[in-house]
Amino acid sequence: MPRILILTSVVGGGHVFRDIAISSELKKLLPPDYEFVFASGGNAYKMLKDEGLRVERIEGISFPVDLGTINFFKFYII
């Protein structure tokens, strides 16, 4: 069975649901024997798992966030 790996950002639900939508459209175009495997960490891993998708946990870097925004200066210093 051919597999397609989709690496999803560990930051934000927008990435998760966009990647789920992409995989859904690809499923319509590809033969039915293709399997989609997601890889992500943090909350994105849990969101993908909760959707019932096959997902592998990966470690991600810790993003300093404040109310959904990233402090990029602090991020680059890390």
PDB file of N, CA, C and O in Angstrom:
ATOM      1  N   MET A   1       0.842  -1.175   0.000  1.00  0.00           N
ATOM      2  CA  MET A   1       0.000   0.000   0.000  1.00  0.00           C
ATOM      3  C   MET A   1       0.896   1.249   0.000  1.00  0.00           C
ATOM      4  O   MET A   1       1.694   1.435   0.898  1.00  0.00           O
ATOM      5  N   PRO A   2       0.758   2.114  -0.988  1.00  0.00           N
ATOM      6  CA  PRO A   2       1.526   3.355  -1.000  1.00  0.00           C
ATOM      7  C   PRO A   2       1.050   4.289   0.120  1.00  0.00           C
ATOM      8  O   PRO A   2      -0.141   4.336   0.442  1.00  0.00           O
ATOM      9  N   ARG A   3       1.994   5.004   0.715  1.00  0.00           N
ATOM     10  CA  ARG A   3       1.666   5.939   1.785  1.00  0.00           C
ATOM     11  C   ARG A   3       2.110   7.343   1.411  1.00  0.00           C
ATOM     12  O   ARG A   3       3.141   7.531   0.783  1.00  0.00           O
ATOM     13  N   ILE A   4       1.327   8.308   1.851  1.00  0.00           N
ATOM     14  CA  ILE A   4       1.683   9.710   1.689  1.00  0.00           C
ATOM     15  C   ILE A   4       1.807  10.288   3.085  1.00  0.00           C
ATOM     16  O   ILE A   4       0.872  10.216   3.892  1.00  0.00           O
ATOM     17  N   LEU A   5       2.978  10.853   3.377  1.00  0.00           N
ATOM     18  CA  LEU A   5       3.232  11.453   4.676  1.00  0.00           C
ATOM     19  C   LEU A   5       2.947  12.946   4.590  1.00  0.00           C
ATOM     20  O   LEU A   5       3.458  13.642   3.712  1.00  0.00           O
ATOM     21  N   ILE A   6       2.136  13.436   5.518  1.00  0.00           N
ATOM     22  CA  ILE A   6       1.820  14.860   5.585  1.00  0.00           C
ATOM     23  C   ILE A   6       2.335  15.378   6.918  1.00  0.00           C
ATOM     24  O   ILE A   6       1.848  14.987   7.979  1.00  0.00           O
ATOM     25  N   LEU A   7       3.348  16.236   6.852  1.00  0.00           N
ATOM     26  CA  LEU A   7       3.894  16.857   8.051  1.00  0.00           C
ATOM     27  C   LEU A   7       3.087  18.114   8.343  1.00  0.00           C
ATOM     28  O   LEU A   7       2.996  19.006   7.507  1.00  0.00           O
ATOM     29  N   THR A   8       2.510  18.161   9.510  1.00  0.00           N
ATOM     30  CA  THR A   8       1.656  19.278   9.894  1.00  0.00           C
ATOM     31  C   THR A   8       2.335  20.088  10.978  1.00  0.00           C
ATOM     32  O   THR A   8       2.864  19.531  11.936  1.00  0.00           O
ATOM     33  N   SER A   9       2.294  21.409  10.839  1.00  0.00           N
ATOM     34  CA  SER A   9       2.869  22.300  11.839  1.00  0.00           C
ATOM     35  C   SER A   9       2.249  22.027  13.197  1.00  0.00           C
ATOM     36  O   SER A   9       1.063  21.732  13.317  1.00  0.00           O
ATOM     37  N   VAL A  10       3.062  22.143  14.233  1.00  0.00           N
ATOM     38  CA  VAL A  10       2.575  21.922  15.592  1.00  0.00           C
ATOM     39  C   VAL A  10       1.849  23.147  16.130  1.00  0.00           C
ATOM     40  O   VAL A  10       1.304  23.122  17.223  1.00  0.00           O
ATOM     41  N   VAL A  11       1.835  24.236  15.356  1.00  0.00           N
ATOM     42  CA  VAL A  11       1.251  25.498  15.819  1.00  0.00           C
ATOM     43  C   VAL A  11      -0.056  25.766  15.087  1.00  0.00           C
ATOM     44  O   VAL A  11      -0.076  25.909  13.871  1.00  0.00           O
ATOM     45  N   GLY A  12      -1.150  25.797  15.791  1.00  0.00           N
ATOM     46  CA  GLY A  12      -2.417  26.266  15.246  1.00  0.00           C
ATOM     47  C   GLY A  12      -3.280  25.233  14.562  1.00  0.00           C
ATOM     48  O   GLY A  12      -2.798  24.368  13.848  1.00  0.00           O
ATOM     49  N   GLY A  13      -4.566  25.345  14.809  1.00  0.00           N
ATOM     50  CA  GLY A  13      -5.549  24.459  14.201  1.00  0.00           C
ATOM     51  C   GLY A  13      -5.727  24.714  12.719  1.00  0.00           C
ATOM     52  O   GLY A  13      -6.154  23.830  11.986  1.00  0.00           O
ATOM     53  N   GLY A  14      -5.423  25.923  12.266  1.00  0.00           N
ATOM     54  CA  GLY A  14      -5.550  26.237  10.844  1.00  0.00           C
ATOM     55  C   GLY A  14      -4.704  25.324   9.989  1.00  0.00           C
ATOM     56  O   GLY A  14      -5.139  24.864   8.928  1.00  0.00           O
ATOM     57  N   HIS A  15      -3.505  25.005  10.459  1.00  0.00           N
ATOM     58  CA  HIS A  15      -2.625  24.089   9.730  1.00  0.00           C
ATOM     59  C   HIS A  15      -3.236  22.695   9.681  1.00  0.00           C
ATOM     60  O   HIS A  15      -3.233  22.031   8.650  1.00  0.00           O
ATOM     61  N   VAL A  16      -3.763  22.261  10.810  1.00  0.00           N
ATOM     62  CA  VAL A  16      -4.331  20.913  10.912  1.00  0.00           C
ATOM     63  C   VAL A  16      -5.498  20.747   9.944  1.00  0.00           C
ATOM     64  O   VAL A  16      -5.516  19.812   9.131  1.00  0.00           O
ATOM     65  N   PHE A  17      -6.456  21.658  10.004  1.00  0.00           N
ATOM     66  CA  PHE A  17      -7.652  21.484   9.184  1.00  0.00           C
ATOM     67  C   PHE A  17      -7.389  21.750   7.706  1.00  0.00           C
ATOM     68  O   PHE A  17      -8.026  21.149   6.855  1.00  0.00           O
ATOM     69  N   ARG A  18      -6.420  22.582   7.401  1.00  0.00           N
ATOM     70  CA  ARG A  18      -6.025  22.765   5.999  1.00  0.00           C
ATOM     71  C   ARG A  18      -5.425  21.468   5.471  1.00  0.00           C
ATOM     72  O   ARG A  18      -5.757  21.021   4.370  1.00  0.00           O
ATOM     73  N   ASP A  19      -4.546  20.837   6.250  1.00  0.00           N
ATOM     74  CA  ASP A  19      -3.911  19.594   5.797  1.00  0.00           C
ATOM     75  C   ASP A  19      -4.915  18.448   5.699  1.00  0.00           C
ATOM     76  O   ASP A  19      -4.801  17.596   4.812  1.00  0.00           O
ATOM     77  N   ILE A  20      -5.905  18.416   6.573  1.00  0.00           N
ATOM     78  CA  ILE A  20      -6.967  17.413   6.465  1.00  0.00           C
ATOM     79  C   ILE A  20      -7.747  17.634   5.172  1.00  0.00           C
ATOM     80  O   ILE A  20      -8.070  16.678   4.458  1.00  0.00           O
ATOM     81  N   ALA A  21      -8.045  18.886   4.850  1.00  0.00           N
ATOM     82  CA  ALA A  21      -8.778  19.196   3.612  1.00  0.00           C
ATOM     83  C   ALA A  21      -7.965  18.792   2.386  1.00  0.00           C
ATOM     84  O   ALA A  21      -8.516  18.243   1.426  1.00  0.00           O
ATOM     85  N   ILE A  22      -6.657  19.039   2.420  1.00  0.00           N
ATOM     86  CA  ILE A  22      -5.794  18.654   1.300  1.00  0.00           C
ATOM     87  C   ILE A  22      -5.807  17.139   1.126  1.00  0.00           C
ATOM     88  O   ILE A  22      -5.943  16.625   0.013  1.00  0.00           O
ATOM     89  N   SER A  23      -5.699  16.402   2.232  1.00  0.00           N
ATOM     90  CA  SER A  23      -5.702  14.938   2.127  1.00  0.00           C
ATOM     91  C   SER A  23      -7.045  14.428   1.610  1.00  0.00           C
ATOM     92  O   SER A  23      -7.092  13.470   0.835  1.00  0.00           O
ATOM     93  N   SER A  24      -8.130  15.073   2.008  1.00  0.00           N
ATOM     94  CA  SER A  24      -9.458  14.660   1.526  1.00  0.00           C
ATOM     95  C   SER A  24      -9.581  14.835   0.018  1.00  0.00           C
ATOM     96  O   SER A  24     -10.133  13.976  -0.677  1.00  0.00           O
ATOM     97  N   GLU A  25      -9.058  15.935  -0.491  1.00  0.00           N
ATOM     98  CA  GLU A  25      -9.101  16.167  -1.942  1.00  0.00           C
ATOM     99  C   GLU A  25      -8.182  15.209  -2.692  1.00  0.00           C
ATOM    100  O   GLU A  25      -8.527  14.718  -3.765  1.00  0.00           O
ATOM    101  N   LEU A  26      -7.014  14.929  -2.112  1.00  0.00           N
ATOM    102  CA  LEU A  26      -6.097  13.977  -2.750  1.00  0.00           C
ATOM    103  C   LEU A  26      -6.702  12.578  -2.804  1.00  0.00           C
ATOM    104  O   LEU A  26      -6.507  11.843  -3.775  1.00  0.00           O
ATOM    105  N   LYS A  27      -7.443  12.200  -1.772  1.00  0.00           N
ATOM    106  CA  LYS A  27      -8.099  10.883  -1.751  1.00  0.00           C
ATOM    107  C   LYS A  27      -9.060  10.732  -2.929  1.00  0.00           C
ATOM    108  O   LYS A  27      -9.229   9.641  -3.457  1.00  0.00           O
ATOM    109  N   LYS A  28      -9.673  11.827  -3.334  1.00  0.00           N
ATOM    110  CA  LYS A  28     -10.598  11.786  -4.469  1.00  0.00           C
ATOM    111  C   LYS A  28      -9.865  11.570  -5.789  1.00  0.00           C
ATOM    112  O   LYS A  28     -10.430  11.029  -6.738  1.00  0.00           O
ATOM    113  N   LEU A  29      -8.607  11.998  -5.849  1.00  0.00           N
ATOM    114  CA  LEU A  29      -7.837  11.939  -7.093  1.00  0.00           C
ATOM    115  C   LEU A  29      -6.986  10.678  -7.243  1.00  0.00           C
ATOM    116  O   LEU A  29      -6.672  10.276  -8.353  1.00  0.00           O
ATOM    117  N   LEU A  30      -6.618  10.086  -6.113  1.00  0.00           N
ATOM    118  CA  LEU A  30      -5.702   8.945  -6.124  1.00  0.00           C
ATOM    119  C   LEU A  30      -6.457   7.622  -6.038  1.00  0.00           C
ATOM    120  O   LEU A  30      -7.598   7.577  -5.582  1.00  0.00           O
ATOM    121  N   PRO A  31      -5.802   6.543  -6.454  1.00  0.00           N
ATOM    122  CA  PRO A  31      -6.417   5.221  -6.290  1.00  0.00           C
ATOM    123  C   PRO A  31      -6.722   4.951  -4.808  1.00  0.00           C
ATOM    124  O   PRO A  31      -6.044   5.486  -3.926  1.00  0.00           O
ATOM    125  N   PRO A  32      -7.716   4.125  -4.534  1.00  0.00           N
ATOM    126  CA  PRO A  32      -8.163   3.918  -3.148  1.00  0.00           C
ATOM    127  C   PRO A  32      -7.158   3.217  -2.240  1.00  0.00           C
ATOM    128  O   PRO A  32      -7.343   3.206  -1.028  1.00  0.00           O
ATOM    129  N   ASP A  33      -6.088   2.644  -2.796  1.00  0.00           N
ATOM    130  CA  ASP A  33      -5.141   1.929  -1.935  1.00  0.00           C
ATOM    131  C   ASP A  33      -4.107   2.847  -1.278  1.00  0.00           C
ATOM    132  O   ASP A  33      -3.271   2.386  -0.515  1.00  0.00           O
ATOM    133  N   TYR A  34      -4.167   4.146  -1.539  1.00  0.00           N
ATOM    134  CA  TYR A  34      -3.229   5.078  -0.905  1.00  0.00           C
ATOM    135  C   TYR A  34      -3.644   5.329   0.539  1.00  0.00           C
ATOM    136  O   TYR A  34      -4.818   5.513   0.842  1.00  0.00           O
ATOM    137  N   GLU A  35      -2.649   5.360   1.414  1.00  0.00           N
ATOM    138  CA  GLU A  35      -2.891   5.630   2.831  1.00  0.00           C
ATOM    139  C   GLU A  35      -2.213   6.952   3.190  1.00  0.00           C
ATOM    140  O   GLU A  35      -1.085   7.214   2.785  1.00  0.00           O
ATOM    141  N   PHE A  36      -2.910   7.766   3.962  1.00  0.00           N
ATOM    142  CA  PHE A  36      -2.354   9.040   4.410  1.00  0.00           C
ATOM    143  C   PHE A  36      -1.927   8.909   5.859  1.00  0.00           C
ATOM    144  O   PHE A  36      -2.686   8.431   6.704  1.00  0.00           O
ATOM    145  N   VAL A  37      -0.705   9.333   6.125  1.00  0.00           N
ATOM    146  CA  VAL A  37      -0.162   9.319   7.479  1.00  0.00           C
ATOM    147  C   VAL A  37       0.265  10.746   7.803  1.00  0.00           C
ATOM    148  O   VAL A  37       1.018  11.358   7.045  1.00  0.00           O
ATOM    149  N   PHE A  38      -0.233  11.255   8.906  1.00  0.00           N
ATOM    150  CA  PHE A  38       0.127  12.591   9.354  1.00  0.00           C
ATOM    151  C   PHE A  38       1.232  12.470  10.398  1.00  0.00           C
ATOM    152  O   PHE A  38       1.331  11.478  11.099  1.00  0.00           O
ATOM    153  N   ALA A  39       2.042  13.515  10.507  1.00  0.00           N
ATOM    154  CA  ALA A  39       3.065  13.584  11.538  1.00  0.00           C
ATOM    155  C   ALA A  39       3.042  14.994  12.110  1.00  0.00           C
ATOM    156  O   ALA A  39       3.075  15.973  11.365  1.00  0.00           O
ATOM    157  N   SER A  40       2.937  15.063  13.422  1.00  0.00           N
ATOM    158  CA  SER A  40       2.915  16.369  14.075  1.00  0.00           C
ATOM    159  C   SER A  40       3.161  16.182  15.564  1.00  0.00           C
ATOM    160  O   SER A  40       3.302  15.070  16.053  1.00  0.00           O
ATOM    161  N   GLY A  41       3.190  17.281  16.265  1.00  0.00           N
ATOM    162  CA  GLY A  41       3.401  17.245  17.710  1.00  0.00           C
ATOM    163  C   GLY A  41       2.465  18.212  18.397  1.00  0.00           C
ATOM    164  O   GLY A  41       1.662  18.898  17.756  1.00  0.00           O
ATOM    165  N   GLY A  42       2.583  18.254  19.703  1.00  0.00           N
ATOM    166  CA  GLY A  42       1.804  19.202  20.491  1.00  0.00           C
ATOM    167  C   GLY A  42       0.311  19.050  20.301  1.00  0.00           C
ATOM    168  O   GLY A  42      -0.220  17.952  20.144  1.00  0.00           O
ATOM    169  N   ASN A  43      -0.376  20.189  20.304  1.00  0.00           N
ATOM    170  CA  ASN A  43      -1.831  20.183  20.164  1.00  0.00           C
ATOM    171  C   ASN A  43      -2.278  19.671  18.803  1.00  0.00           C
ATOM    172  O   ASN A  43      -3.343  19.077  18.676  1.00  0.00           O
ATOM    173  N   ALA A  44      -1.475  19.922  17.769  1.00  0.00           N
ATOM    174  CA  ALA A  44      -1.838  19.452  16.431  1.00  0.00           C
ATOM    175  C   ALA A  44      -1.920  17.924  16.408  1.00  0.00           C
ATOM    176  O   ALA A  44      -2.816  17.359  15.777  1.00  0.00           O
ATOM    177  N   TYR A  45      -1.004  17.258  17.092  1.00  0.00           N
ATOM    178  CA  TYR A  45      -1.036  15.791  17.169  1.00  0.00           C
ATOM    179  C   TYR A  45      -2.381  15.338  17.765  1.00  0.00           C
ATOM    180  O   TYR A  45      -3.036  14.455  17.230  1.00  0.00           O
ATOM    181  N   LYS A  46      -2.760  15.976  18.873  1.00  0.00           N
ATOM    182  CA  LYS A  46      -4.020  15.601  19.538  1.00  0.00           C
ATOM    183  C   LYS A  46      -5.215  15.876  18.628  1.00  0.00           C
ATOM    184  O   LYS A  46      -6.140  15.058  18.555  1.00  0.00           O
ATOM    185  N   MET A  47      -5.206  16.996  17.928  1.00  0.00           N
ATOM    186  CA  MET A  47      -6.321  17.332  17.040  1.00  0.00           C
ATOM    187  C   MET A  47      -6.460  16.292  15.932  1.00  0.00           C
ATOM    188  O   MET A  47      -7.566  15.849  15.620  1.00  0.00           O
ATOM    189  N   LEU A  48      -5.342  15.898  15.331  1.00  0.00           N
ATOM    190  CA  LEU A  48      -5.367  14.894  14.267  1.00  0.00           C
ATOM    191  C   LEU A  48      -5.850  13.551  14.807  1.00  0.00           C
ATOM    192  O   LEU A  48      -6.652  12.863  14.180  1.00  0.00           O
ATOM    193  N   LYS A  49      -5.356  13.186  15.983  1.00  0.00           N
ATOM    194  CA  LYS A  49      -5.764  11.930  16.615  1.00  0.00           C
ATOM    195  C   LYS A  49      -7.270  11.945  16.910  1.00  0.00           C
ATOM    196  O   LYS A  49      -7.962  10.963  16.675  1.00  0.00           O
ATOM    197  N   ASP A  50      -7.748  13.085  17.409  1.00  0.00           N
ATOM    198  CA  ASP A  50      -9.170  13.211  17.724  1.00  0.00           C
ATOM    199  C   ASP A  50     -10.054  13.109  16.481  1.00  0.00           C
ATOM    200  O   ASP A  50     -11.220  12.740  16.576  1.00  0.00           O
ATOM    201  N   GLU A  51      -9.496  13.426  15.326  1.00  0.00           N
ATOM    202  CA  GLU A  51     -10.237  13.310  14.063  1.00  0.00           C
ATOM    203  C   GLU A  51     -10.243  11.864  13.553  1.00  0.00           C
ATOM    204  O   GLU A  51     -10.832  11.571  12.518  1.00  0.00           O
ATOM    205  N   GLY A  52      -9.559  10.972  14.271  1.00  0.00           N
ATOM    206  CA  GLY A  52      -9.532   9.561  13.885  1.00  0.00           C
ATOM    207  C   GLY A  52      -8.543   9.243  12.780  1.00  0.00           C
ATOM    208  O   GLY A  52      -8.645   8.197  12.135  1.00  0.00           O
ATOM    209  N   LEU A  53      -7.569  10.127  12.577  1.00  0.00           N
ATOM    210  CA  LEU A  53      -6.587   9.930  11.514  1.00  0.00           C
ATOM    211  C   LEU A  53      -5.353   9.221  12.041  1.00  0.00           C
ATOM    212  O   LEU A  53      -5.041   9.280  13.238  1.00  0.00           O
ATOM    213  N   ARG A  54      -4.647   8.557  11.140  1.00  0.00           N
ATOM    214  CA  ARG A  54      -3.379   7.946  11.530  1.00  0.00           C
ATOM    215  C   ARG A  54      -2.348   9.067  11.643  1.00  0.00           C
ATOM    216  O   ARG A  54      -2.106   9.806  10.683  1.00  0.00           O
ATOM    217  N   VAL A  55      -1.758   9.193  12.815  1.00  0.00           N
ATOM    218  CA  VAL A  55      -0.795  10.277  13.047  1.00  0.00           C
ATOM    219  C   VAL A  55       0.355   9.764  13.904  1.00  0.00           C
ATOM    220  O   VAL A  55       0.149   9.007  14.853  1.00  0.00           O
ATOM    221  N   GLU A  56       1.560  10.141  13.516  1.00  0.00           N
ATOM    222  CA  GLU A  56       2.766   9.808  14.260  1.00  0.00           C
ATOM    223  C   GLU A  56       3.201  11.050  15.034  1.00  0.00           C
ATOM    224  O   GLU A  56       3.186  12.152  14.501  1.00  0.00           O
ATOM    225  N   ARG A  57       3.593  10.851  16.276  1.00  0.00           N
ATOM    226  CA  ARG A  57       4.019  11.980  17.107  1.00  0.00           C
ATOM    227  C   ARG A  57       5.476  12.326  16.790  1.00  0.00           C
ATOM    228  O   ARG A  57       6.330  11.448  16.736  1.00  0.00           O
ATOM    229  N   ILE A  58       5.716  13.601  16.569  1.00  0.00           N
ATOM    230  CA  ILE A  58       7.079  14.097  16.403  1.00  0.00           C
ATOM    231  C   ILE A  58       7.298  15.205  17.421  1.00  0.00           C
ATOM    232  O   ILE A  58       6.362  15.866  17.857  1.00  0.00           O
ATOM    233  N   GLU A  59       8.527  15.383  17.791  1.00  0.00           N
ATOM    234  CA  GLU A  59       8.867  16.463  18.711  1.00  0.00           C
ATOM    235  C   GLU A  59       9.028  17.742  17.911  1.00  0.00           C
ATOM    236  O   GLU A  59       9.607  17.744  16.831  1.00  0.00           O
ATOM    237  N   GLY A  60       8.489  18.794  18.420  1.00  0.00           N
ATOM    238  CA  GLY A  60       8.625  20.096  17.782  1.00  0.00           C
ATOM    239  C   GLY A  60       9.330  21.045  18.726  1.00  0.00           C
ATOM    240  O   GLY A  60       9.480  20.771  19.912  1.00  0.00           O
ATOM    241  N   ILE A  61       9.769  22.147  18.199  1.00  0.00           N
ATOM    242  CA  ILE A  61      10.375  23.144  19.060  1.00  0.00           C
ATOM    243  C   ILE A  61       9.277  23.883  19.807  1.00  0.00           C
ATOM    244  O   ILE A  61       8.144  23.958  19.346  1.00  0.00           O
ATOM    245  N   SER A  62       9.608  24.394  20.929  1.00  0.00           N
ATOM    246  CA  SER A  62       8.633  25.120  21.725  1.00  0.00           C
ATOM    247  C   SER A  62       8.559  26.557  21.222  1.00  0.00           C
ATOM    248  O   SER A  62       9.560  27.251  21.161  1.00  0.00           O
ATOM    249  N   PHE A  63       7.365  26.976  20.839  1.00  0.00           N
ATOM    250  CA  PHE A  63       7.156  28.344  20.369  1.00  0.00           C
ATOM    251  C   PHE A  63       6.681  29.205  21.530  1.00  0.00           C
ATOM    252  O   PHE A  63       5.661  28.895  22.138  1.00  0.00           O
ATOM    253  N   PRO A  64       7.391  30.288  21.816  1.00  0.00           N
ATOM    254  CA  PRO A  64       6.858  31.213  22.818  1.00  0.00           C
ATOM    255  C   PRO A  64       5.681  31.968  22.220  1.00  0.00           C
ATOM    256  O   PRO A  64       5.817  32.623  21.201  1.00  0.00           O
ATOM    257  N   VAL A  65       4.520  31.802  22.801  1.00  0.00           N
ATOM    258  CA  VAL A  65       3.331  32.435  22.240  1.00  0.00           C
ATOM    259  C   VAL A  65       2.628  33.264  23.297  1.00  0.00           C
ATOM    260  O   VAL A  65       2.748  33.006  24.489  1.00  0.00           O
ATOM    261  N   ASP A  66       1.908  34.255  22.853  1.00  0.00           N
ATOM    262  CA  ASP A  66       1.130  35.092  23.731  1.00  0.00           C
ATOM    263  C   ASP A  66      -0.166  35.439  23.014  1.00  0.00           C
ATOM    264  O   ASP A  66      -0.145  36.172  22.023  1.00  0.00           O
ATOM    265  N   LEU A  67      -1.273  34.862  23.471  1.00  0.00           N
ATOM    266  CA  LEU A  67      -2.588  35.101  22.877  1.00  0.00           C
ATOM    267  C   LEU A  67      -2.601  34.819  21.378  1.00  0.00           C
ATOM    268  O   LEU A  67      -3.169  35.567  20.593  1.00  0.00           O
ATOM    269  N   GLY A  68      -1.916  33.756  20.972  1.00  0.00           N
ATOM    270  CA  GLY A  68      -1.945  33.345  19.568  1.00  0.00           C
ATOM    271  C   GLY A  68      -0.920  34.029  18.685  1.00  0.00           C
ATOM    272  O   GLY A  68      -0.859  33.762  17.504  1.00  0.00           O
ATOM    273  N   THR A  69      -0.106  34.906  19.233  1.00  0.00           N
ATOM    274  CA  THR A  69       0.929  35.546  18.417  1.00  0.00           C
ATOM    275  C   THR A  69       2.293  35.068  18.893  1.00  0.00           C
ATOM    276  O   THR A  69       2.505  34.808  20.074  1.00  0.00           O
ATOM    277  N   ILE A  70       3.203  34.966  17.971  1.00  0.00           N
ATOM    278  CA  ILE A  70       4.544  34.485  18.304  1.00  0.00           C
ATOM    279  C   ILE A  70       5.470  35.681  18.498  1.00  0.00           C
ATOM    280  O   ILE A  70       5.473  36.614  17.703  1.00  0.00           O
ATOM    281  N   ASN A  71       6.246  35.635  19.542  1.00  0.00           N
ATOM    282  CA  ASN A  71       7.269  36.639  19.762  1.00  0.00           C
ATOM    283  C   ASN A  71       8.487  36.208  18.939  1.00  0.00           C
ATOM    284  O   ASN A  71       9.319  35.437  19.402  1.00  0.00           O
ATOM    285  N   PHE A  72       8.590  36.678  17.686  1.00  0.00           N
ATOM    286  CA  PHE A  72       9.617  36.198  16.778  1.00  0.00           C
ATOM    287  C   PHE A  72      11.024  36.545  17.243  1.00  0.00           C
ATOM    288  O   PHE A  72      11.943  35.772  17.045  1.00  0.00           O
ATOM    289  N   PHE A  73      11.207  37.699  17.878  1.00  0.00           N
ATOM    290  CA  PHE A  73      12.527  38.065  18.349  1.00  0.00           C
ATOM    291  C   PHE A  73      13.011  37.026  19.354  1.00  0.00           C
ATOM    292  O   PHE A  73      14.120  36.513  19.271  1.00  0.00           O
ATOM    293  N   LYS A  74      12.141  36.677  20.299  1.00  0.00           N
ATOM    294  CA  LYS A  74      12.483  35.659  21.290  1.00  0.00           C
ATOM    295  C   LYS A  74      12.680  34.302  20.621  1.00  0.00           C
ATOM    296  O   LYS A  74      13.586  33.549  20.965  1.00  0.00           O
ATOM    297  N   PHE A  75      11.861  34.007  19.629  1.00  0.00           N
ATOM    298  CA  PHE A  75      11.973  32.740  18.910  1.00  0.00           C
ATOM    299  C   PHE A  75      13.342  32.604  18.243  1.00  0.00           C
ATOM    300  O   PHE A  75      13.981  31.570  18.321  1.00  0.00           O
ATOM    301  N   TYR A  76      13.811  33.647  17.566  1.00  0.00           N
ATOM    302  CA  TYR A  76      15.092  33.580  16.882  1.00  0.00           C
ATOM    303  C   TYR A  76      16.263  33.472  17.846  1.00  0.00           C
ATOM    304  O   TYR A  76      17.266  32.859  17.541  1.00  0.00           O
ATOM    305  N   ILE A  77      16.137  34.045  19.016  1.00  0.00           N
ATOM    306  CA  ILE A  77      17.204  33.928  20.015  1.00  0.00           C
ATOM    307  C   ILE A  77      17.320  32.494  20.490  1.00  0.00           C
ATOM    308  O   ILE A  77      18.402  31.993  20.728  1.00  0.00           O
ATOM    309  N   ILE A  78      16.187  31.818  20.613  1.00  0.00           N
ATOM    310  CA  ILE A  78      16.180  30.411  21.054  1.00  0.00           C
ATOM    311  C   ILE A  78      16.955  29.590  20.060  1.00  0.00           C
ATOM    312  O   ILE A  78      17.730  28.755  20.342  1.00  0.00           O
TER     313      ILE A  78
END
